[in-house]
CSV table of C-alpha atoms in Angstrom, one decimal:
chain,number,residue,atom,x,y,z
R,1,MET,CA,0.0,0.0,0.0
R,2,LYS,CA,1.5,3.3,-1.1
R,3,LYS,CA,1.4,5.9,1.6
R,4,LYS,CA,1.6,9.7,1.4
R,5,LEU,CA,4.4,11.4,3.2
R,6,PHE,CA,4.9,15.1,4.0
R,7,ALA,CA,8.2,16.8,4.4
R,8,LEU,CA,8.4,20.1,6.2
R,9,LEU,CA,11.1,22.1,4.5
R,10,MET,CA,12.8,25.2,6.0
R,11,ALA,CA,14.3,27.9,3.8
R,12,LEU,CA,16.4,30.9,4.8
R,13,CYS,CA,13.7,33.4,5.2
R,14,LEU,CA,10.5,31.3,4.9
R,15,VAL,CA,9.1,27.9,5.6
R,16,LEU,CA,8.0,25.9,2.6
R,17,SER,CA,5.5,23.0,3.2
R,18,LEU,CA,5.9,20.7,0.2
R,19,ALA,CA,3.9,17.5,-0.3
R,20,ALA,CA,6.4,14.7,-0.9
R,21,CYS,CA,5.6,11.2,-1.9
R,22,GLY,CA,7.1,8.3,0.1
R,23,GLY,CA,6.8,4.6,-0.2
R,24,ASP,CA,7.5,1.1,1.0
R,25,LYS,CA,11.3,1.2,0.4
R,26,GLY,CA,13.8,3.0,2.4
R,27,GLY,CA,16.5,5.3,1.2
R,28,ASP,CA,19.4,7.4,2.4
R,29,SER,CA,17.8,10.2,4.5
R,30,GLU,CA,20.9,12.3,4.0
R,31,PRO,CA,21.7,13.3,0.4
R,32,SER,CA,25.2,13.9,-0.8
R,33,GLY,CA,26.8,17.1,0.2
R,34,GLY,CA,25.7,17.0,3.8
R,35,ALA,CA,22.2,18.4,3.2
R,36,GLN,CA,19.7,17.6,5.9
R,37,GLN,CA,16.3,16.2,4.9
R,38,GLY,CA,13.1,17.1,6.6
R,39,ASP,CA,11.3,14.5,8.7
R,40,THR,CA,10.7,11.4,6.6
R,41,GLN,CA,9.1,8.0,7.2
R,42,GLN,CA,11.4,5.2,6.2
R,43,GLY,CA,10.2,1.7,5.2
R,44,ASP,CA,12.0,-1.5,4.3
R,45,ALA,CA,15.7,-1.4,3.5
R,46,GLN,CA,15.2,-3.6,0.4
R,47,PRO,CA,14.4,-1.7,-2.8
R,48,SER,CA,10.9,-2.7,-3.7
R,49,GLY,CA,9.8,-0.2,-6.4
R,50,GLY,CA,7.7,2.0,-4.1
R,51,THR,CA,8.1,5.7,-4.0
R,52,GLN,CA,10.7,7.6,-2.1
R,53,THR,CA,10.9,10.9,-0.4
R,54,ILE,CA,11.5,13.7,-2.9
R,55,PRO,CA,15.1,15.0,-2.8
R,56,ILE,CA,14.4,18.5,-1.5
R,57,GLY,CA,16.0,19.5,1.7
R,58,TYR,CA,17.8,22.3,3.5
R,59,ASP,CA,21.6,22.5,3.7
R,60,MET,CA,22.5,23.7,7.2
R,61,GLU,CA,26.1,24.5,6.1
R,62,THR,CA,25.2,26.7,3.2
R,63,GLY,CA,21.8,27.9,4.3
R,64,GLU,CA,20.3,27.0,0.9
R,65,ASN,CA,17.7,24.6,-0.3
R,66,TYR,CA,19.2,21.3,-1.5
R,67,TYR,CA,17.8,19.3,-4.4
R,68,GLY,CA,20.0,16.6,-5.9
R,69,PRO,CA,21.7,14.3,-6.5
R,70,TYR,CA,19.8,12.0,-4.2
R,71,TYR,CA,21.2,8.6,-3.4
R,72,ASP,CA,19.3,5.6,-2.1
R,73,GLU,CA,19.7,1.8,-2.2
R,74,TRP,CA,18.9,1.7,-5.9
R,75,SER,CA,21.8,4.0,-6.5
R,76,ASP,CA,24.5,1.5,-5.6
R,77,MET,CA,23.0,-1.5,-7.4
R,78,THR,CA,25.1,-2.9,-10.3
R,79,ASP,CA,23.7,-3.7,-13.8
R,80,GLU,CA,23.9,-7.4,-12.9
R,81,GLU,CA,22.0,-7.0,-9.6
R,82,LEU,CA,19.3,-5.0,-11.3
R,83,TYR,CA,19.1,-7.5,-14.2
R,84,GLU,CA,18.6,-10.4,-11.8
R,85,MET,CA,15.9,-8.5,-9.9
R,86,ALA,CA,14.2,-7.3,-13.1
R,87,LYS,CA,13.7,-10.9,-14.3
R,88,THR,CA,11.6,-11.5,-11.2
R,89,GLN,CA,9.3,-8.5,-11.8
R,90,ASP,CA,7.2,-7.4,-14.8
R,91,THR,CA,9.7,-8.0,-17.6
R,92,THR,CA,8.1,-5.5,-20.0
R,93,ILE,CA,9.7,-2.1,-19.6
R,94,THR,CA,7.7,0.7,-21.2
R,95,VAL,CA,9.4,4.0,-22.0
R,96,TYR,CA,7.6,7.3,-22.9
R,97,ALA,CA,10.1,9.3,-24.9
R,98,THR,CA,10.1,12.6,-26.6
R,99,SER,CA,12.8,11.5,-29.0
R,100,SER,CA,12.2,9.0,-31.8
R,101,LYS,CA,15.9,8.0,-31.4
R,102,MET,CA,14.9,6.1,-28.3
R,103,LEU,CA,13.3,3.5,-30.6
R,104,LYS,CA,16.8,2.5,-31.6
R,105,ALA,CA,17.4,1.2,-28.1
R,106,GLU,CA,14.8,-1.5,-28.2
R,107,GLU,CA,16.7,-4.2,-30.1
R,108,PRO,CA,20.2,-3.8,-28.5
R,109,PHE,CA,18.8,-3.5,-25.0
R,110,GLU,CA,16.8,-6.7,-25.4
R,111,GLU,CA,19.9,-8.5,-26.9
R,112,MET,CA,22.0,-7.4,-23.9
R,113,TYR,CA,19.4,-8.4,-21.4
R,114,PRO,CA,17.5,-11.5,-22.7
R,115,GLY,CA,14.1,-12.0,-21.1
R,116,LEU,CA,13.3,-8.3,-20.9
R,117,ASP,CA,11.0,-6.6,-23.4
R,118,LEU,CA,11.5,-2.9,-24.1
R,119,VAL,CA,8.6,-1.0,-25.5
R,120,VAL,CA,9.2,2.6,-26.5
R,121,ALA,CA,6.4,5.1,-27.2
R,122,ASP,CA,7.5,8.1,-29.2
R,123,LEU,CA,5.4,11.0,-28.0
R,124,ASP,CA,5.6,14.8,-27.8
R,125,SER,CA,6.6,16.4,-24.5
R,126,ASP,CA,3.1,17.4,-23.5
R,127,GLU,CA,1.8,14.0,-24.2
R,128,VAL,CA,4.5,12.2,-22.2
R,129,LEU,CA,3.7,14.3,-19.1
R,130,SER,CA,-0.1,14.3,-19.5
R,131,LYS,CA,-0.3,10.5,-20.0
R,132,ALA,CA,1.9,10.0,-16.9
R,133,GLN,CA,-0.3,12.3,-14.9
R,134,ILE,CA,-3.5,10.5,-15.9
R,135,GLU,CA,-2.0,7.1,-15.2
R,136,ASN,CA,-0.9,8.4,-11.8
R,137,GLU,CA,-4.3,9.8,-10.9
R,138,THR,CA,-6.1,6.6,-12.0
R,139,ASN,CA,-3.6,4.2,-10.6
R,140,ASN,CA,-3.4,2.6,-14.0
R,141,ILE,CA,0.4,2.7,-14.6
R,142,THR,CA,1.6,1.8,-18.0
R,143,ALA,CA,4.9,3.7,-18.3
R,144,ASP,CA,7.9,2.7,-16.3
R,145,VAL,CA,10.4,5.3,-17.6
R,146,LEU,CA,10.0,8.8,-18.8
R,147,GLN,CA,12.4,10.8,-21.0
R,148,THR,CA,11.6,14.5,-21.1
R,149,LYS,CA,13.1,18.0,-21.0
R,150,ASP,CA,12.5,20.6,-18.4
R,151,VAL,CA,13.5,24.2,-19.2
R,152,ASN,CA,11.2,26.3,-17.0
R,153,GLY,CA,10.8,24.1,-13.9
R,154,GLU,CA,7.3,22.7,-14.8
R,155,VAL,CA,8.5,19.1,-14.8
R,156,PHE,CA,10.4,19.4,-11.6
R,157,HIS,CA,7.6,21.3,-9.7
R,158,GLU,CA,4.5,19.8,-11.1
R,159,TYR,CA,5.5,16.2,-11.8
R,160,TYR,CA,8.7,15.3,-10.0
R,161,SER,CA,8.1,17.1,-6.7
R,162,ASN,CA,4.5,15.9,-6.7
R,163,GLY,CA,5.5,12.2,-7.1
R,164,VAL,CA,4.2,11.4,-10.6
R,165,ILE,CA,7.8,10.6,-11.5
R,166,GLU,CA,10.7,9.9,-9.1
R,167,PRO,CA,14.5,10.2,-9.2
R,168,PHE,CA,17.1,7.6,-9.9
R,169,TYR,CA,20.7,8.6,-9.5
R,170,PRO,CA,23.2,5.8,-10.2
R,171,ARG,CA,26.1,6.7,-8.0
R,172,ASP,CA,28.9,5.3,-10.1
R,173,ILE,CA,27.7,7.1,-13.3
R,174,CYS,CA,26.9,10.3,-11.4
R,175,ALA,CA,30.6,10.4,-10.4
R,176,HIS,CA,31.3,11.2,-14.0
R,177,ILE,CA,28.8,14.1,-14.2
R,178,ALA,CA,29.3,17.6,-12.7
R,179,GLU,CA,27.0,18.0,-9.7
R,180,GLU,CA,25.5,21.2,-11.1
R,181,ASN,CA,24.0,19.1,-13.9
R,182,LEU,CA,22.4,16.7,-11.3
R,183,LYS,CA,20.6,19.2,-9.3
R,184,TYR,CA,17.1,18.7,-10.7
R,185,SER,CA,17.3,15.4,-12.6
R,186,TYR,CA,19.4,12.6,-14.0
R,187,PRO,CA,20.6,13.7,-17.4
R,188,LEU,CA,20.6,11.9,-20.7
R,189,TYR,CA,22.3,14.7,-22.7
R,190,SER,CA,22.1,18.5,-23.1
R,191,SER,CA,21.6,20.8,-26.0
R,192,GLN,CA,21.4,24.5,-26.4
R,193,ALA,CA,20.6,27.3,-28.8
R,194,PHE,CA,23.1,29.6,-30.4
R,195,TRP,CA,23.2,32.8,-32.4
R,196,TYR,CA,24.5,32.0,-35.9
R,197,TYR,CA,26.5,34.3,-38.0
R,198,ASN,CA,27.7,34.2,-41.6
R,199,THR,CA,31.4,33.1,-41.8
R,200,GLU,CA,31.8,34.6,-45.3
R,201,ALA,CA,30.6,38.0,-44.1
R,202,PHE,CA,32.8,37.8,-41.0
R,203,PRO,CA,35.9,35.7,-42.0
R,204,ASP,CA,37.8,36.8,-38.9
R,205,GLY,CA,35.3,35.3,-36.5
R,206,GLN,CA,32.1,36.0,-34.8
R,207,PRO,CA,31.0,39.7,-34.9
R,208,ILE,CA,29.6,39.8,-31.3
R,209,LYS,CA,30.9,39.1,-27.9
R,210,SER,CA,27.9,40.0,-25.7
R,211,TRP,CA,24.1,39.8,-25.8
R,212,TRP,CA,23.9,43.5,-25.8
R,213,GLU,CA,25.7,43.7,-29.2
R,214,ILE,CA,22.9,41.6,-30.8
R,215,ILE,CA,20.5,44.5,-30.5
R,216,GLU,CA,23.0,47.2,-31.0
R,217,LYS,CA,22.1,50.3,-33.0
R,218,ASP,CA,24.2,52.9,-34.7
R,219,ASP,CA,24.0,56.7,-34.1
R,220,ALA,CA,21.2,57.0,-36.6
R,221,GLY,CA,19.1,54.4,-34.7
R,222,ASN,CA,19.6,51.6,-37.3
R,223,GLN,CA,20.1,48.1,-36.1
R,224,ARG,CA,23.5,46.6,-36.7
R,225,PHE,CA,22.0,43.2,-37.5
R,226,ALA,CA,18.9,41.8,-39.1
R,227,LEU,CA,17.6,39.4,-36.4
R,228,TYR,CA,15.8,36.1,-37.1
R,229,ALA,CA,14.3,33.7,-34.5
R,230,LYS,CA,11.3,31.6,-33.6
R,231,GLU,CA,8.6,33.6,-31.9
R,232,ILE,CA,10.2,33.8,-28.5
R,233,GLY,CA,6.9,34.1,-26.7
R,234,GLN,CA,5.9,30.7,-27.9
R,235,GLU,CA,9.3,29.1,-27.1
R,236,THR,CA,9.6,28.0,-23.4
R,237,ALA,CA,13.3,27.5,-23.6
R,238,TYR,CA,13.9,31.1,-24.9
R,239,LEU,CA,11.6,32.7,-22.4
R,240,SER,CA,13.4,30.7,-19.7
R,241,LEU,CA,16.7,32.2,-20.9
R,242,PHE,CA,15.3,35.7,-20.6
R,243,ALA,CA,14.0,34.9,-17.2
R,244,SER,CA,17.6,33.8,-16.2
R,245,PHE,CA,18.9,37.2,-17.4
R,246,ILE,CA,16.4,38.9,-15.0
R,247,ASN,CA,17.5,36.6,-12.2
R,248,ASN,CA,21.1,37.4,-13.0
R,249,ALA,CA,20.6,41.1,-13.5
R,250,ASP,CA,24.0,42.1,-11.9
R,251,GLU,CA,25.8,40.0,-14.5
R,252,MET,CA,23.8,41.6,-17.3
R,253,ALA,CA,24.6,45.1,-16.0
R,254,GLN,CA,28.3,44.2,-15.8
R,255,SER,CA,28.2,42.8,-19.3
R,256,TYR,CA,26.8,46.1,-20.6
R,257,LYS,CA,29.5,48.0,-18.8
R,258,ASP,CA,32.2,45.7,-20.1
R,259,THR,CA,30.9,46.1,-23.6
R,260,TYR,CA,30.4,49.8,-23.8
R,261,GLY,CA,32.5,51.2,-20.9
R,262,LYS,CA,29.6,52.9,-19.2
R,263,ASP,CA,26.7,52.1,-16.9
R,264,LEU,CA,23.5,50.9,-18.3
R,265,GLU,CA,20.6,53.4,-18.6
R,266,TYR,CA,17.2,52.0,-17.7
R,267,THR,CA,14.4,52.9,-20.0
R,268,TYR,CA,11.6,50.4,-19.4
R,269,ASP,CA,8.2,51.3,-18.0
R,270,ALA,CA,6.7,48.5,-15.9
R,271,SER,CA,3.5,50.4,-14.8
R,272,SER,CA,1.2,48.5,-17.2
R,273,PHE,CA,1.6,45.2,-15.3
R,274,ALA,CA,-0.5,43.9,-12.4
R,275,PHE,CA,2.5,42.2,-10.9
R,276,GLU,CA,5.6,43.8,-9.4
R,277,VAL,CA,8.4,44.2,-11.9
R,278,PRO,CA,11.8,44.9,-10.3
R,279,GLU,CA,13.2,48.4,-10.8
R,280,ASN,CA,16.6,49.0,-12.5
R,281,ASN,CA,17.0,45.4,-13.5
R,282,ALA,CA,19.3,44.9,-16.4
R,283,GLY,CA,17.6,41.6,-17.4
R,284,VAL,CA,14.2,43.4,-17.6
R,285,GLU,CA,15.9,46.2,-19.5
R,286,TYR,CA,17.3,43.7,-22.0
R,287,LEU,CA,13.9,42.1,-22.4
R,288,TRP,CA,12.3,45.5,-23.1
R,289,ARG,CA,14.9,46.5,-25.7
R,290,PHE,CA,14.8,43.1,-27.4
R,291,THR,CA,11.0,43.2,-27.8
R,292,GLN,CA,11.4,46.6,-29.5
R,293,ALA,CA,14.0,45.4,-32.0
R,294,LYS,CA,13.1,44.6,-35.6
R,295,MET,CA,12.9,40.8,-35.8
R,296,THR,CA,11.7,38.3,-38.4
R,297,PHE,CA,10.0,35.3,-36.8
R,298,ILE,CA,10.5,32.0,-38.7
R,299,GLY,CA,9.2,28.7,-37.2
R,300,ASP,CA,11.6,26.4,-39.1
R,301,GLY,CA,15.2,26.1,-37.8
R,302,ASP,CA,16.7,25.3,-41.2
R,303,GLU,CA,15.1,28.4,-42.7
R,304,LEU,CA,16.6,30.5,-39.8
R,305,VAL,CA,20.1,29.4,-40.6
R,306,LEU,CA,19.4,29.8,-44.3
R,307,ALA,CA,18.6,33.4,-43.7
R,308,VAL,CA,22.1,33.9,-42.1
R,309,HIS,CA,23.7,32.0,-45.0
R,310,ASN,CA,22.0,34.4,-47.5
R,311,SER,CA,23.1,37.5,-45.6
R,312,THR,CA,26.0,39.7,-46.5
R,313,LYS,CA,28.6,41.9,-44.7
R,314,ASP,CA,26.7,45.0,-45.9
R,315,ARG,CA,23.5,43.5,-44.6
R,316,PRO,CA,24.5,41.1,-41.8
R,317,ALA,CA,22.2,38.9,-40.0
R,318,LEU,CA,22.1,36.8,-36.8
R,319,ALA,CA,19.7,34.0,-36.2
R,320,LEU,CA,18.8,32.2,-32.9
R,321,ALA,CA,18.5,28.5,-33.6
R,322,SER,CA,19.2,25.1,-32.0
R,323,ALA,CA,22.8,24.0,-32.0
R,324,GLY,CA,22.0,21.0,-34.2
R,325,LYS,CA,21.3,23.3,-37.2
R,326,ILE,CA,25.1,23.6,-37.6
R,327,GLU,CA,24.8,20.4,-39.6
R,328,ASN,CA,23.6,22.5,-42.5
R,329,ARG,CA,27.2,23.8,-42.8
R,330,ASP,CA,28.4,20.4,-44.0
R,331,GLU,CA,25.3,18.9,-45.5
R,332,SER,CA,24.2,22.0,-47.5
R,333,GLY,CA,27.3,24.1,-47.6
R,334,TYR,CA,25.9,27.0,-45.6
R,335,ASN,CA,28.4,29.7,-44.4
R,336,ILE,CA,27.3,29.5,-40.8
R,337,ALA,CA,28.9,29.2,-37.4
R,338,TRP,CA,27.9,29.5,-33.7
R,339,CYS,CA,28.5,32.6,-31.7
R,340,ILE,CA,30.1,31.2,-28.5
R,341,ASN,CA,31.2,32.6,-25.1
R,342,LEU,CA,28.9,35.5,-25.2
R,343,SER,CA,28.7,37.6,-22.0
R,344,PRO,CA,27.3,37.2,-19.5
R,345,TYR,CA,26.8,33.6,-20.8
R,346,THR,CA,25.9,32.1,-24.1
R,347,ALA,CA,22.9,30.0,-23.3
R,348,LEU,CA,21.2,27.7,-20.8
R,349,LEU,CA,21.7,24.0,-21.1
R,350,ASN,CA,18.5,22.3,-22.2
R,351,THR,CA,18.8,18.9,-20.6
R,352,GLU,CA,16.9,15.7,-21.6
R,353,SER,CA,16.5,13.7,-18.5
R,354,MET,CA,15.4,10.2,-17.4
R,355,PHE,CA,12.9,9.5,-14.7
R,356,VAL,CA,11.3,6.4,-13.1
R,357,VAL,CA,7.6,6.5,-13.1
R,358,LYS,CA,6.0,6.2,-9.6
R,359,GLY,CA,4.2,2.9,-9.1
R,360,THR,CA,6.0,1.0,-11.8
R,361,ASP,CA,5.7,-2.8,-11.8
R,362,SER,CA,9.3,-2.9,-13.2
R,363,PRO,CA,11.3,-0.9,-10.8
R,364,ALA,CA,14.5,-2.8,-11.3
R,365,GLY,CA,14.1,-3.0,-15.1
R,366,ALA,CA,13.3,0.7,-15.3
R,367,ARG,CA,16.5,1.6,-13.5
R,368,LEU,CA,18.5,-1.0,-15.5
R,369,PHE,CA,17.3,0.7,-18.7
R,370,ILE,CA,18.2,4.2,-17.4
R,371,ARG,CA,21.7,3.0,-16.7
R,372,TYR,CA,21.9,1.4,-20.1
R,373,ILE,CA,20.7,4.4,-22.1
R,374,THR,CA,23.1,6.7,-20.3
R,375,GLY,CA,26.1,4.6,-21.1
R,376,GLY,CA,26.3,2.0,-18.3
R,377,ALA,CA,29.0,1.7,-15.7
R,378,ASP,CA,31.9,2.1,-18.2
R,379,CYS,CA,30.1,4.3,-20.8
R,380,GLN,CA,30.3,1.4,-23.2
R,381,SER,CA,26.8,0.1,-23.2
R,382,GLY,CA,26.0,1.7,-26.5
R,383,GLY,CA,22.8,3.4,-25.1
R,384,LEU,CA,24.1,6.9,-25.9
R,385,LYS,CA,24.9,6.1,-29.5
R,386,PRO,CA,21.5,7.1,-31.0
R,387,PHE,CA,21.7,10.5,-29.3
R,388,THR,CA,25.3,11.3,-30.4
R,389,LYS,CA,25.1,14.0,-33.0
R,390,MET,CA,26.3,17.5,-33.6
R,391,GLY,CA,24.5,19.8,-31.2
R,392,ASN,CA,23.9,17.2,-28.4
R,393,TRP,CA,26.4,16.8,-25.5
R,394,PRO,CA,26.2,13.8,-23.2
R,395,LEU,CA,27.3,15.1,-19.8
R,396,ARG,CA,29.6,12.3,-18.7
R,397,ASP,CA,33.3,13.2,-18.5
R,398,ASP,CA,34.3,9.7,-19.7
R,399,PHE,CA,32.2,10.1,-22.9
R,400,VAL,CA,34.3,10.6,-26.1
R,401,ASP,CA,32.5,13.2,-28.2
R,402,GLU,CA,33.6,12.8,-31.8
R,403,LYS,CA,30.6,14.7,-33.3
R,404,ASN,CA,30.8,18.2,-31.9
R,405,PRO,CA,33.4,20.8,-33.0
R,406,ALA,CA,33.8,22.0,-29.4
R,407,LYS,CA,33.5,20.7,-25.9
R,408,LEU,CA,30.5,21.8,-23.9
R,409,SER,CA,32.8,23.5,-21.4
R,410,GLU,CA,34.2,25.7,-24.2
R,411,LEU,CA,30.9,27.3,-25.3
R,412,GLY,CA,29.9,29.5,-22.4
R,413,ALA,CA,26.6,27.9,-21.5
R,414,ARG,CA,25.5,27.2,-17.9
R,415,ALA,CA,23.1,24.9,-16.1
R,416,ASN,CA,19.5,25.9,-15.7
R,417,ASP,CA,18.3,27.1,-12.3
R,418,LEU,CA,14.7,25.7,-12.5
R,419,VAL,CA,13.5,27.0,-9.2
R,420,SER,CA,14.3,30.6,-9.7
R,421,ILE,CA,13.1,30.5,-13.3
R,422,TYR,CA,9.8,28.8,-12.4
R,423,ASP,CA,9.0,31.5,-9.9
R,424,ILE,CA,9.1,34.3,-12.5
R,425,TYR,CA,8.4,32.5,-15.8
R,426,PRO,CA,4.7,33.6,-16.1
R,427,ASP,CA,5.6,37.2,-15.5
R,428,VAL,CA,8.4,37.1,-18.1
R,429,GLN,CA,6.0,35.7,-20.7
R,430,ASP,CA,3.5,38.4,-19.9
R,431,MET,CA,6.1,41.1,-20.2
R,432,TRP,CA,7.3,39.7,-23.5
R,433,LEU,CA,3.9,39.4,-25.1
R,434,TYR,CA,2.8,42.9,-24.0
R,435,TRP,CA,5.9,44.7,-24.9
R,436,LEU,CA,6.1,42.9,-28.2
R,437,SER,CA,2.6,44.0,-29.0
R,438,GLN,CA,3.7,47.6,-28.4
R,439,SER,CA,6.7,47.4,-30.6
R,440,PRO,CA,6.8,49.7,-33.7
R,441,ASN,CA,8.5,46.8,-35.5
R,442,LYS,CA,5.9,44.1,-34.8
């Protein structure tokens, strides 16, 4: 019988009461890093597939909330131990995935682990989450594993923290992943978006070094670059990036000063909003200025980088598109390249993550598959192979990346802070939509 648990969590200036889901197996009550968990109810020491306390706690040493990685008895089990246990449970392992590449894992996984049947459902991200939610509410669990991406904190706050899905952190593999990339989930790989420039128009290298230069104007008020992007108000990942600029306003202000040698002047008027907008915030100022720039919205990424390829030095263009669109450079001969190491940072990492579904009848098999698909103990399982392409970066330090022209650490992106972004994301979206509607260039 599954039981509801409640953890009382203390923050530095306020007390948060979060509903956390527990179950009939025990787990380490102290996460790595010395963070102290709230009161929890522990069950059997033997992993049994029940739910566990959500890995949110309070670090007495740093005075900050602590999230992950979170280690329990499952974390230390080997592939062999999980395989033997999986054969005694429901041997059909169903994966809800947002990438069709996951389908390529079915045959090799079944060959490696005879007796187990892997079923992959290729769904869009909304469908993955909605189906898992319905199955949880009706106690009619079909999925065992979820693969999904969280860029604004929705998955973490509304599915993970509420016990629809639960964490699995294999300790030996996590030792090869930077802890900042384990805070909110266990990663499969990360991607990001870049501003693209025309290499023929700028043979000496990228024409910008900061985000402020993207929207730069000359003395006559003309934009330096023609700008192309997907409609940012409809792109969760891009709005989350702008939210991060607001949360890191000091860095944005310093970037402006470093770029132009003077302090930023604040020009936005926030009086039209029903919610409180911070004053003299460099991230808000950037959002305002960006909405007023002349932009061309194109929904197709290939067409975005084509616009850059067709631009000239006299009429230069920049386009914001996913990293993977760099493949058009080799496949179609486009004169394009990424703008990297922009100040204050190039992008946020968009991380595809793996979760165990609460209530699964294949708890060992689910975790065995997650280990397999993320490379296994020695990064030689072959599970990462379908996801290895230009523009995707597995986060293991023992993974040999032969596809990408640069290491992830060389590009200037940073991990996403899902808690702070989740708090302001709706306001950022409202500001974007309203200010864009007021733009003379809409």
